[in-house]
Amino acid sequence: MRIAILGYGVVGSAVAKALIENDKIIRARCGENIIPVIALARKNKKNALIPITTNIDEILQRDDIDVFVELMGGIEIPFQIVSQILKKKKPVVSANKAMLAYYRYELENLAKNLAFGYEASVGGGIPIIKILKEGLSANNILSIKGILNGTSNYILSAMNTKGIQFYDALKTAQELGYAEADPSFDIEGQDAAHKLLILASIAYGLRAKPEDILIEGISDITSEDMYFAKEFDFTIKLLGIAKTKNSKVELRVHPTMINKDKMIAKVDGVMNAVSITGDLLGENLYYGAGAGGMTTASAVISDLIDIARNEFKGPMLGFRNDFQFELLNKDEIFTKYYLRLKVEDKVGVLSKIAQLMSENGISIDSFLQKPKQDEIHSTLFFTTHSTFEKDIKNLLLILEKQDFIKGKPFMMRIEE
Amino acid sequence: MRIAILGYGVVGSAVAKALIENDKIIRARCGENIIPVIALARKNKKNALIPITTNIDEILQRDDIDVFVELMGGIEIPFQIVSQILKKKKPVVSANKAMLAYYRYELENLAKNLAFGYEASVGGGIPIIKILKEGLSANNILSIKGILNGTSNYILSAMNTKGIQFYDALKTAQELGYAEADPSFDIEGQDAAHKLLILASIAYGLRAKPEDILIEGISDITSEDMYFAKEFDFTIKLLGIAKTKNSKVELRVHPTMINKDKMIAKVDGVMNAVSITGDLLGENLYYGAGAGGMTTASAVISDLIDIARNEFKGPMLGFRNDFQFELLNKDEIFTKYYLRLKVEDKVGVLSKIAQLMSENGISIDSFLQKPKQDEIHSTLFFTTHSTFEKDIKNLLLILEKQDFIKGKPFMMRIEE
C-alpha cells in the first residue's frame, strides 16, 4: 500500500519514520507493506526520509498512490484538497480536527463507501474514535467528559501542585514546549471544542459547529480558586462535556470543579483522558498522551493498517441510519456552580449576597470566606445547588452592579 | 441478523435484554436489526425474553441463525461446540476466557476468514481487545500491566482503605456479590492469567498456556504488607504483567507493589484497568467495570455490530503474518523485590540477613523494622535492587532454614 503524506512537519515526518522503523510489526498486523512514497512540504528538506515535493499537484496527479494522509493544518485549503481526493475515490487519513469540526458531515457525504480515518484528530495516541464508534457501539452514550487539551491540563496541574499563578504556569509550559508562543487556541478552549464536536458526532450524530457551543478558557483561574478547590476536595480541569438530557445533548468546554476522587481528576500534566458513560457499561476512562509526533503517528498508522486490512467499511462518523440529537440551548444547562466574589469587608455584605441569590432562585450549597488579603477586601466563595445557567448568568449581572463587589464576579461550573 | 445465545445466565439474559432495549441505537450503528432468536439454557425458563431450549442440537441444526454467541462457561464442551459451528462457516462471538486461554490458536485456525469476536473475554466493558488489536496496531508493545480481576482488586482496596485483614475483606466481597462462594479462581490469579494470555496473543503472538506462566494469588497478603506499602508510597495490586525483554516476553500474574502515583495504582474497588506501553505512543491506560451482565453484554454486542457492519476481516488474534515471541524463562525475570520476614528480636539477626543477601548477590534498597508485636518477635521489611528471580527464590530457601526466622518468609515483586 503506497501512501502520500500531505504536510511534513512534526507529525508528517514522524509518520514516515514510524512506517519505516516499525515496518515489521505493521506488515505482520495487516499482511502488507505500507510505504510512504512522497510527502508535501512548504519547502524542500534535505535529509528527509522520503522524497519531498513542494507542489501539491505533483502528488495529486500521480496514480500510484493508494491512500493520502492529510497533516497540513488549516481548514479551507485542506478541505478543498481532501474533497478533490475523495472525488477521485481514494481513501484519506487526516489528523485535522479543525477541518473536521467544520466540515465533517460534508466529508462523510463525500467519503460514502470510501475509508476516511481520523483517529489522530482527538486524544493523540488514545484510540478514542475507534473506542466510541466501535467498542462502545451497543450503548446509548449518557455522557462524555474529556481532558482534551494537554497544554491547559499542564497549566492547571502546575497551578495546583506548585501553587503558582496562571501566567507563571503558562510561561513554564512555553519553556517546556507544551504551549505555543500564541497559546490562545489551547487555553481558550477552542482546541478542546473541536475535539468534543468530533466525539459528539460519533456519539450523537450532532451537527453543531464550534460557534454554536459554550466555550470558556482557563485564563481567569487564580490561585484562590485552587485554594478553594483544595479545601473542598475538588480539582480544577478544563473539560469538554457532552451530556444527554431527554432527546437533546448539551455540549460545553470550560474549566470545571470536579470531585478529586474521580479518575479524571487524577489525570495530571500534559496527559489527556476521556471518561465515557454508557447505559450498558457504566463509566469507562481512557488515558494517554494527547500530542507529540510519534503519539499522533501511532493513530495515523492504525488507520492505515485498518485500511490495509480492509476493515474500514464506514460509516465515517458513527451511524449508518439516521440518528441525530439536537443541541440543548445554553440557557437550559442545569448544574452546580462555584462563585468567587471579591467584596468590601463590611457589615451586611454576606446577607445582601445571600438575598440576591435567593431572589434569583439560587440556593447555596457551601460557603467559605478567605482570611482578609488587605485592609478592606475579602474573598467569598460559594457553591450552589443545581440551577439553570440563565439564572446564574442573571445573578452575575446583578452582582456586578453592586457597589460592595470589587472587580468581576467569577463563576465556574461543578461536575460531580 | 439472527443470533442464537448459547448459555442463558447473567450474561446471556443481559445480551438478549440489551439487544431488545437498545435496538434503536444498534440499528443506527450497523444499519441492521440484530435479533436474538433462541437461547440455550440448562433448564426451561418462564418469563425469558426470547424462546429457550435445553437441547443444543435443536439450535445447531437450524439454518436461520447468522451468528452464534457462546456464553456457556467451561472449556472442553464449548470448544467442541464452537468448533462444530466454525466448521459450518458460521461466525461466533464468545466471552469464554478459559476456552480461549487453552484453545485460542486452534480456534483461530478454524475461524480463518470467519468472524470470531471475543471482546467480552477480557476487561468486561473496556474494549481492550479492539484497542490492542486495532487501535495500537502500529506499536511494538513494550509492556501490558493489568488489573484484570475485580474480585481481587476489591479485596486489596478494602484491606488498604479499611485496614482489615484478607479474610475479612473476602467475606465482605462475598456478601456484596463481588466474590464467589469458592473464590479461589479469582483470588489465586487464574482468572487474570487467562485474560493476560489472551492479551499476550494479540500483542506478541505468544502461544503459552496457563500452566506455563508464573501465577501467584493474593491470599498471603497481610495488613503488615499494607502498612509497609503506605510507609513507602506503594499500593498493592494483583497485576497481570507482560513485558518484552530482547526477543522474549515475560508473563506473570502476582500481587505487586507499585508506586502509588501511577494511574493504575489509583484504580480501586471492583474496577479493572489495563496500562499498555507502546514504542510510539508511550503509556496509555484503559479503565472500566470488569464484570456484570450488562457490562459484558456491551462487549458481546459490539462484536455483533462489527459483524453486521462487515468490519471483521480478521485475523482473529492479531497477526496476518507470522509474528511470535517466545516466553521468557521464569528464572530470568529481573525486577525489584519486597521481603517480609518475621524474626526473633535478638542481636546479630539483621547483620546475618544482610550477609545472606549479599552472598546471594542481592542488594538492599530500603529497610524498615516494625515496632515489636510480642516479647520476642519483630517484623523486618526489605526492598531490593533489581535482581534475578532465581536468586531471590534461592535466598528465600536459605532464609527459611534459619532458626531465627519464624514462619515462611514472604516475597512480593515491585513494579515501577
PDB file of N, CA and C in Angstrom, chain B residues 97 149-152 178-180 182-192 195 217-218 238:
ATOM      1  N   LYS B  97     -13.139 -16.839  28.430  1.00  0.00           N
ATOM      2  CA  LYS B  97     -11.692 -16.632  28.549  1.00  0.00           C
ATOM      3  C   LYS B  97     -10.929 -17.920  28.822  1.00  0.00           C
ATOM      4  N   ASN B 149      -8.770  -8.595  37.410  1.00  0.00           N
ATOM      5  CA  ASN B 149      -9.738  -9.322  38.237  1.00  0.00           C
ATOM      6  C   ASN B 149     -10.331  -8.400  39.295  1.00  0.00           C
ATOM      7  N   GLY B 150     -11.612  -8.104  39.139  1.00  0.00           N
ATOM      8  CA  GLY B 150     -12.287  -7.162  40.023  1.00  0.00           C
ATOM      9  C   GLY B 150     -12.385  -7.642  41.464  1.00  0.00           C
ATOM     10  N   THR B 151     -12.600  -8.946  41.643  1.00  0.00           N
ATOM     11  CA  THR B 151     -12.714  -9.508  42.999  1.00  0.00           C
ATOM     12  C   THR B 151     -11.444  -9.224  43.807  1.00  0.00           C
ATOM     13  N   SER B 152     -10.303  -9.557  43.233  1.00  0.00           N
ATOM     14  CA  SER B 152      -9.035  -9.337  43.927  1.00  0.00           C
ATOM     15  C   SER B 152      -8.799  -7.857  44.178  1.00  0.00           C
ATOM     16  N   TYR B 178     -19.388  -9.706  45.055  1.00  0.00           N
ATOM     17  CA  TYR B 178     -18.190  -9.484  44.238  1.00  0.00           C
ATOM     18  C   TYR B 178     -17.285 -10.719  44.205  1.00  0.00           C
ATOM     19  N   ALA B 179     -17.520 -11.656  45.143  1.00  0.00           N
ATOM     20  CA  ALA B 179     -16.703 -12.872  45.152  1.00  0.00           C
ATOM     21  C   ALA B 179     -17.626 -14.084  45.207  1.00  0.00           C
ATOM     22  N   GLU B 180     -17.196 -15.172  44.566  1.00  0.00           N
ATOM     23  CA  GLU B 180     -17.968 -16.419  44.575  1.00  0.00           C
ATOM     24  C   GLU B 180     -17.832 -17.102  45.941  1.00  0.00           C
ATOM     25  N   ASP B 182     -16.842 -20.139  46.298  1.00  0.00           N
ATOM     26  CA  ASP B 182     -15.465 -20.624  46.169  1.00  0.00           C
ATOM     27  C   ASP B 182     -14.693 -19.594  45.348  1.00  0.00           C
ATOM     28  N   PRO B 183     -13.918 -18.749  46.025  1.00  0.00           N
ATOM     29  CA  PRO B 183     -13.314 -17.613  45.324  1.00  0.00           C
ATOM     30  C   PRO B 183     -11.946 -17.929  44.726  1.00  0.00           C
ATOM     31  N   SER B 184     -11.509 -19.196  44.803  1.00  0.00           N
ATOM     32  CA  SER B 184     -10.101 -19.481  44.518  1.00  0.00           C
ATOM     33  C   SER B 184      -9.693 -19.097  43.100  1.00  0.00           C
ATOM     34  N   PHE B 185     -10.589 -19.267  42.129  1.00  0.00           N
ATOM     35  CA  PHE B 185     -10.248 -18.963  40.743  1.00  0.00           C
ATOM     36  C   PHE B 185      -9.874 -17.484  40.577  1.00  0.00           C
ATOM     37  N   ASP B 186     -10.573 -16.633  41.312  1.00  0.00           N
ATOM     38  CA  ASP B 186     -10.295 -15.195  41.244  1.00  0.00           C
ATOM     39  C   ASP B 186      -9.080 -14.797  42.087  1.00  0.00           C
ATOM     40  N   ILE B 187      -9.071 -15.239  43.350  1.00  0.00           N
ATOM     41  CA  ILE B 187      -8.025 -14.718  44.256  1.00  0.00           C
ATOM     42  C   ILE B 187      -6.683 -15.409  44.062  1.00  0.00           C
ATOM     43  N   GLU B 188      -6.676 -16.567  43.401  1.00  0.00           N
ATOM     44  CA  GLU B 188      -5.389 -17.231  43.161  1.00  0.00           C
ATOM     45  C   GLU B 188      -4.768 -16.839  41.810  1.00  0.00           C
ATOM     46  N   GLY B 189      -5.420 -15.933  41.101  1.00  0.00           N
ATOM     47  CA  GLY B 189      -4.790 -15.380  39.908  1.00  0.00           C
ATOM     48  C   GLY B 189      -5.100 -16.100  38.606  1.00  0.00           C
ATOM     49  N   GLN B 190      -5.864 -17.197  38.647  1.00  0.00           N
ATOM     50  CA  GLN B 190      -6.143 -17.964  37.420  1.00  0.00           C
ATOM     51  C   GLN B 190      -6.954 -17.151  36.409  1.00  0.00           C
ATOM     52  N   ASP B 191      -7.970 -16.483  36.911  1.00  0.00           N
ATOM     53  CA  ASP B 191      -8.823 -15.682  36.022  1.00  0.00           C
ATOM     54  C   ASP B 191      -7.997 -14.608  35.312  1.00  0.00           C
ATOM     55  N   ALA B 192      -7.172 -13.905  36.080  1.00  0.00           N
ATOM     56  CA  ALA B 192      -6.310 -12.865  35.497  1.00  0.00           C
ATOM     57  C   ALA B 192      -5.329 -13.477  34.496  1.00  0.00           C
ATOM     58  N   LYS B 195      -6.889 -14.091  31.105  1.00  0.00           N
ATOM     59  CA  LYS B 195      -7.049 -12.842  30.354  1.00  0.00           C
ATOM     60  C   LYS B 195      -5.703 -12.335  29.832  1.00  0.00           C
ATOM     61  N   GLY B 217      -1.397 -15.789  43.804  1.00  0.00           N
ATOM     62  CA  GLY B 217      -2.596 -15.084  44.250  1.00  0.00           C
ATOM     63  C   GLY B 217      -2.328 -14.129  45.395  1.00  0.00           C
ATOM     64  N   ILE B 218      -3.423 -13.630  45.967  1.00  0.00           N
ATOM     65  CA  ILE B 218      -3.290 -12.559  46.958  1.00  0.00           C
ATOM     66  C   ILE B 218      -3.557 -13.002  48.397  1.00  0.00           C
ATOM     67  N   LEU B 238      -3.079  -6.801  42.442  1.00  0.00           N
ATOM     68  CA  LEU B 238      -2.845  -8.030  41.685  1.00  0.00           C
ATOM     69  C   LEU B 238      -2.737  -7.636  40.214  1.00  0.00           C
TER      70      LEU B 238
END
